[in-house]
Short mmCIF file of C-alpha atoms in Angstrom, two decimals:
data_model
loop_
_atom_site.label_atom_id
_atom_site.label_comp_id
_atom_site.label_asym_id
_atom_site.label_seq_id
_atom_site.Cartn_x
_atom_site.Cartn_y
_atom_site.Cartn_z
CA UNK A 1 18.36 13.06 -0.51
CA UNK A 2 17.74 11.91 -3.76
CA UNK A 3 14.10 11.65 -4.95
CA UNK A 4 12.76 9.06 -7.17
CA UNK A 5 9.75 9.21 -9.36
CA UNK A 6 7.93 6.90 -11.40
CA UNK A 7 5.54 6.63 -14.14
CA UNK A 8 2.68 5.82 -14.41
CA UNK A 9 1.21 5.27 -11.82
CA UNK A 10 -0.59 2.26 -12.61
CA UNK A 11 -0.34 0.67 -16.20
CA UNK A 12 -3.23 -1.32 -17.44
CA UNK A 13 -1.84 -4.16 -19.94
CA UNK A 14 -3.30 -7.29 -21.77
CA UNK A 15 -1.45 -10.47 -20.97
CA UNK A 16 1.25 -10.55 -24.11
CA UNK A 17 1.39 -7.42 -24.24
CA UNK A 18 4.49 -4.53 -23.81
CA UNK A 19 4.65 -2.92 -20.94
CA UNK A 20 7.16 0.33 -20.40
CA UNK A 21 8.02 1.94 -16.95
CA UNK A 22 9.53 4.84 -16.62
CA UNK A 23 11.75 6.13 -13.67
CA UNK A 24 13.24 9.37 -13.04
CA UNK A 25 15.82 10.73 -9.88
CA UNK A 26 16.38 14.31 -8.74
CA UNK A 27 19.96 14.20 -9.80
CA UNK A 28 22.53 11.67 -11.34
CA UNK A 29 22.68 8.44 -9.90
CA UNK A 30 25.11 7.13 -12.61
CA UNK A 31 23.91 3.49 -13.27
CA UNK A 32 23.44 2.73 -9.78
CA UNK A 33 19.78 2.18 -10.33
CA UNK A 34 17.88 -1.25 -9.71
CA UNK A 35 14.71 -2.58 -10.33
CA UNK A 36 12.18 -4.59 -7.74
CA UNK A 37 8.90 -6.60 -8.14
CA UNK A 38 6.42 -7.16 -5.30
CA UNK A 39 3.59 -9.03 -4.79
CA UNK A 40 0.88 -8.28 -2.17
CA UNK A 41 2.34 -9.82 1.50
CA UNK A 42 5.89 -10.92 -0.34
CA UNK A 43 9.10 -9.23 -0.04
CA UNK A 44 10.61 -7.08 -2.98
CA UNK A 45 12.07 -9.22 -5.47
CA UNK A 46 15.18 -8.14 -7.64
CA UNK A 47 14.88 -7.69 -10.82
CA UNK A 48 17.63 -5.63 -12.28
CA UNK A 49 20.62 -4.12 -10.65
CA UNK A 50 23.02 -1.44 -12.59
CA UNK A 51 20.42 -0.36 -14.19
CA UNK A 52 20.57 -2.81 -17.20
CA UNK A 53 21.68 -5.75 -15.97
CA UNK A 54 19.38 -8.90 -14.85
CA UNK A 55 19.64 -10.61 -11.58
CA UNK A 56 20.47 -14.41 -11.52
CA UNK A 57 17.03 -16.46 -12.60
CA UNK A 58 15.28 -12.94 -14.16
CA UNK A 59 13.81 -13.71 -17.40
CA UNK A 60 14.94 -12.29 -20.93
CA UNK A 61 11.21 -10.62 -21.07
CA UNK A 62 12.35 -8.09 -18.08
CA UNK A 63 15.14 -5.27 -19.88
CA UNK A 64 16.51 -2.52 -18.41
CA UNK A 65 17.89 0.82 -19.55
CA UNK A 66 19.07 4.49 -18.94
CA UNK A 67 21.62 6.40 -17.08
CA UNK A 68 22.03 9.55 -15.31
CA UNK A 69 18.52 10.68 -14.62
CA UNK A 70 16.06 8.65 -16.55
CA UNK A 71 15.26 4.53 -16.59
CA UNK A 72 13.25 2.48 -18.18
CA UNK A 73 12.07 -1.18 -17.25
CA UNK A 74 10.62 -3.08 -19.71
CA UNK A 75 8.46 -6.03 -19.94
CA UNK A 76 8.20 -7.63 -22.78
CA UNK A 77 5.68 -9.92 -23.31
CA UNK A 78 3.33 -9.69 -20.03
CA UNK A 79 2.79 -12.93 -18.26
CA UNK A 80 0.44 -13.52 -15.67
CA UNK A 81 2.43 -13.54 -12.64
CA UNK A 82 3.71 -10.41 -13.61
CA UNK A 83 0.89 -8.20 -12.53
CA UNK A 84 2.64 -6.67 -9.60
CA UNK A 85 3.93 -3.82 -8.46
CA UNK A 86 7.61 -2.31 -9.60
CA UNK A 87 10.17 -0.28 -8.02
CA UNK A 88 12.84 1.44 -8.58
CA UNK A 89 15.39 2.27 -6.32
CA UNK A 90 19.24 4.48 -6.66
CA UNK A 91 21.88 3.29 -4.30
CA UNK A 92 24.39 5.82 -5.81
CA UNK A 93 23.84 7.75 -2.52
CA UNK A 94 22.75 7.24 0.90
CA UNK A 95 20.17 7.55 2.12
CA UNK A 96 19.36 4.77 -0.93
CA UNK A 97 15.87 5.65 -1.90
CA UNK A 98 13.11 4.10 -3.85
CA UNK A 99 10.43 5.14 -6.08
CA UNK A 100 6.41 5.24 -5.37
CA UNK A 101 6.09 2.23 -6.89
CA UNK A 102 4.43 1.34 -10.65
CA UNK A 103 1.33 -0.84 -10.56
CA UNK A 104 0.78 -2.90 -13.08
CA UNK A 105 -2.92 -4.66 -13.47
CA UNK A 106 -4.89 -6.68 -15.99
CA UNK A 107 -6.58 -4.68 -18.78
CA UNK B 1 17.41 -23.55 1.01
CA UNK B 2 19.19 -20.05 0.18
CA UNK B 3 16.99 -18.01 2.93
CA UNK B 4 17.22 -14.97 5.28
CA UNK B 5 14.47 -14.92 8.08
CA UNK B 6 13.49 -12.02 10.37
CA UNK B 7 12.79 -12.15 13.59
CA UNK B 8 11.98 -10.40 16.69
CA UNK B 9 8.90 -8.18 15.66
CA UNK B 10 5.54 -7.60 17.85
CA UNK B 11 3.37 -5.46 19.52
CA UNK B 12 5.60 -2.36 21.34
CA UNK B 13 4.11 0.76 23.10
CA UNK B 14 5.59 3.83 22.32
CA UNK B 15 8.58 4.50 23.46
CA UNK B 16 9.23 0.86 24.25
CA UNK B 17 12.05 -1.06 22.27
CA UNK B 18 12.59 -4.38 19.96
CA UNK B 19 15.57 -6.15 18.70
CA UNK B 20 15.13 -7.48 15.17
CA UNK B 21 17.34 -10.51 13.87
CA UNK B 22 18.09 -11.70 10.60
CA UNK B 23 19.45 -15.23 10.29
CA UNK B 24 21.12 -16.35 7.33
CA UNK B 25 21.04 -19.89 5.76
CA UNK B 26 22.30 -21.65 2.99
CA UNK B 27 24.11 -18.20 2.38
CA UNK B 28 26.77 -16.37 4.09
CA UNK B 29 26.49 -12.75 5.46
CA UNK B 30 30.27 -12.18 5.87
CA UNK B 31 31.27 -10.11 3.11
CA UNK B 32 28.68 -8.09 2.11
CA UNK B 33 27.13 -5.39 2.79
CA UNK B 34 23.14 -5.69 5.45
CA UNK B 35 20.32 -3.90 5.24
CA UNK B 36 17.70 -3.43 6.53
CA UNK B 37 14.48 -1.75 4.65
CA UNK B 38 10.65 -1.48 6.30
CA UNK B 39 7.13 -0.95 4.61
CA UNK B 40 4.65 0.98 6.62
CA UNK B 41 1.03 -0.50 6.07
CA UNK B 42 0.08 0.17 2.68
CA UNK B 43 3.12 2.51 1.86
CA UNK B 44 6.03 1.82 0.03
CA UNK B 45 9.73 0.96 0.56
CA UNK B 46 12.12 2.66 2.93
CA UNK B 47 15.67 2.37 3.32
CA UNK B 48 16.79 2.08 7.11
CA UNK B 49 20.43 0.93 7.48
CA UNK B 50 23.01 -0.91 6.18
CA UNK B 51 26.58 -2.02 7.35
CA UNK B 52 29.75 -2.96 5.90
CA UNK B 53 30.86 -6.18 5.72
CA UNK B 54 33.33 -6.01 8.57
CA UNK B 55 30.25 -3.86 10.81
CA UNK B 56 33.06 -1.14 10.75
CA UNK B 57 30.74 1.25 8.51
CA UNK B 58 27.06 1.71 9.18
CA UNK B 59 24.46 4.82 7.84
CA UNK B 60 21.19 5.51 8.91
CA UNK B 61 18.65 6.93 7.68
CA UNK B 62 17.46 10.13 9.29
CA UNK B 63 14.33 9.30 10.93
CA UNK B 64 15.80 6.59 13.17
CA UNK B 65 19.30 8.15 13.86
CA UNK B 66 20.33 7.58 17.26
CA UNK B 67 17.65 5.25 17.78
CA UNK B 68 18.05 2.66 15.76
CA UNK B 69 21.69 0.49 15.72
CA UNK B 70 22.29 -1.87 13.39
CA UNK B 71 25.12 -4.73 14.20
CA UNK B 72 26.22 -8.37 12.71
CA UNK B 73 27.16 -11.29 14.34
CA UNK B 74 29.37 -13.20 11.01
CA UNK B 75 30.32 -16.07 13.41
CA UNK B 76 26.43 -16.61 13.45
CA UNK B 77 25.49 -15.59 10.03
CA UNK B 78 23.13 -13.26 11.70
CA UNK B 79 21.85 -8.91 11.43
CA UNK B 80 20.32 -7.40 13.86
CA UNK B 81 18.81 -4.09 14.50
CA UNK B 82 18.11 -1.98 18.01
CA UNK B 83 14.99 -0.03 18.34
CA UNK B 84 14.77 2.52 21.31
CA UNK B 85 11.98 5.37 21.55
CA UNK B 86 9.99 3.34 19.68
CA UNK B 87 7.21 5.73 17.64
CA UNK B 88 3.47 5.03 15.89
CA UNK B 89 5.79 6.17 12.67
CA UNK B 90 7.88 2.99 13.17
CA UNK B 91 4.72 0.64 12.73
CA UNK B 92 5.89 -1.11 9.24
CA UNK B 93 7.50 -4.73 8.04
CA UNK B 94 11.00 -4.82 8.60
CA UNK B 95 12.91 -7.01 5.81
CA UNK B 96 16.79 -7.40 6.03
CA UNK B 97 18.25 -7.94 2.37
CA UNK B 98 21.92 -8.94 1.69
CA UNK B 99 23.35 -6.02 -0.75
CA UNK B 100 20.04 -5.72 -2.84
CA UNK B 101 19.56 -9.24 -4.14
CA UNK B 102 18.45 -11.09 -1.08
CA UNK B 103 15.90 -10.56 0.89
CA UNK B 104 13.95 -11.91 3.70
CA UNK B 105 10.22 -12.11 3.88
CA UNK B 106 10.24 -9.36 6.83
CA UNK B 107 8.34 -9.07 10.62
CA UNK B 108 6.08 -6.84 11.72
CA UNK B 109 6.68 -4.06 14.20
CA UNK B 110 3.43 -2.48 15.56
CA UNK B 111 3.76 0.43 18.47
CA UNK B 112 1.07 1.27 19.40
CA UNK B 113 -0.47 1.84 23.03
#
């Protein structure tokens, strides 16, 4: 099974501010990586599939990048409702697996 | 309304089993690959199943294999998952999610004596 890590942790940022995520597998999962949002008591939300590419209604502010072994999701300019928490996730092999997750709060 | 909704989730002693559907609308299933994923309480996300389009091809993961069995209905737009020998470990939200991009907002499964 592939293993996913993430960090940080948590990332404390000021609204309009850059925020960088980092994401790292046990072995190469090409760039069958995606990206996911969630919200307390909502569902995981696509953000980026492919590693790089942005799901339909994802705005500009969300990029990702990386391939093989190391990703990076970045957020731009933070807005509000984007304090959250992010995942990533490899579906290059099954199992499919996700990361811990990335929490990211108000400074 | 592009929407999948979950179904089927309660209180089960362990042991016990639950049935779990998935309707589809405003979207069709047929196609593409189900899944289904679960969050225990406070934990993060876990891949469960998935199945081909066609319900020909389905993978499990390890902790619910030959338990679990995931099947499709594409004449009702609808997923569903079997749950036998239910466990405390299984206690988590189930969400079904066409390929990765949609996803329902999940139902709880609790067992639990």
């Amino acid at each position: 099974e592939i293993v996913m890590t993430q960090s940080p942790d948590t990332l404390s940022v000021s609204p309009g501010e850059r925020a960088t995520l980092s994401c790292r597998a046990s072995q190469s999962v090409r760039s069958n990586l995606a990206w996911y949002q969630q919200k307390p008591g909502q569902a995981p939300r696509l953000l980026i599939y492919d590693a790089s590419t942005r799901a339909t209604g994802i705005p500009a502010r969300f990029s990702g990048s990386g391939s093989g072994t190391e990703f990076t999701l970045t957020i731009s300019s933070l807005q509000s409702e984007d304090f959250a928490l992010y995942y990533c996730q490899q579906y290059n092999d099954w199992p499919f697996t996700f990361g811990p997750g990335t929490k990211v709060d108000i400074k | 309304e592009v929407q999948l909704v979950e179904s089927g989730g309660g209180l089960v002693q362990p042991g016990g089993s639950l049935r779990l559907s998935c309707a589809a609308s405003g979207l069709t299933l047929s196609g593409n690959w189900m899944h289904w994923v679960r969050q225990a309480p406070g934990k993060g996300l876990v891949w469960v199943s998935r199945i081909n389009s066609g319900g020909s091809n389905t993978n499990y993961a390890d902790s619910v294999k030959g338990r679990f069995t995931i099947s499709r209905d594409n004449a009702k737009n609808t997923l569903y998952l079997q749950m036998n020998s239910l466990r405390a470990e299984d206690t988590a939200v189930y969400y079904c999610a066409r390929n990765l991009d949609i996803w329902g907002q999940g139902t709880m499964v609790t067992v639990s004596s």
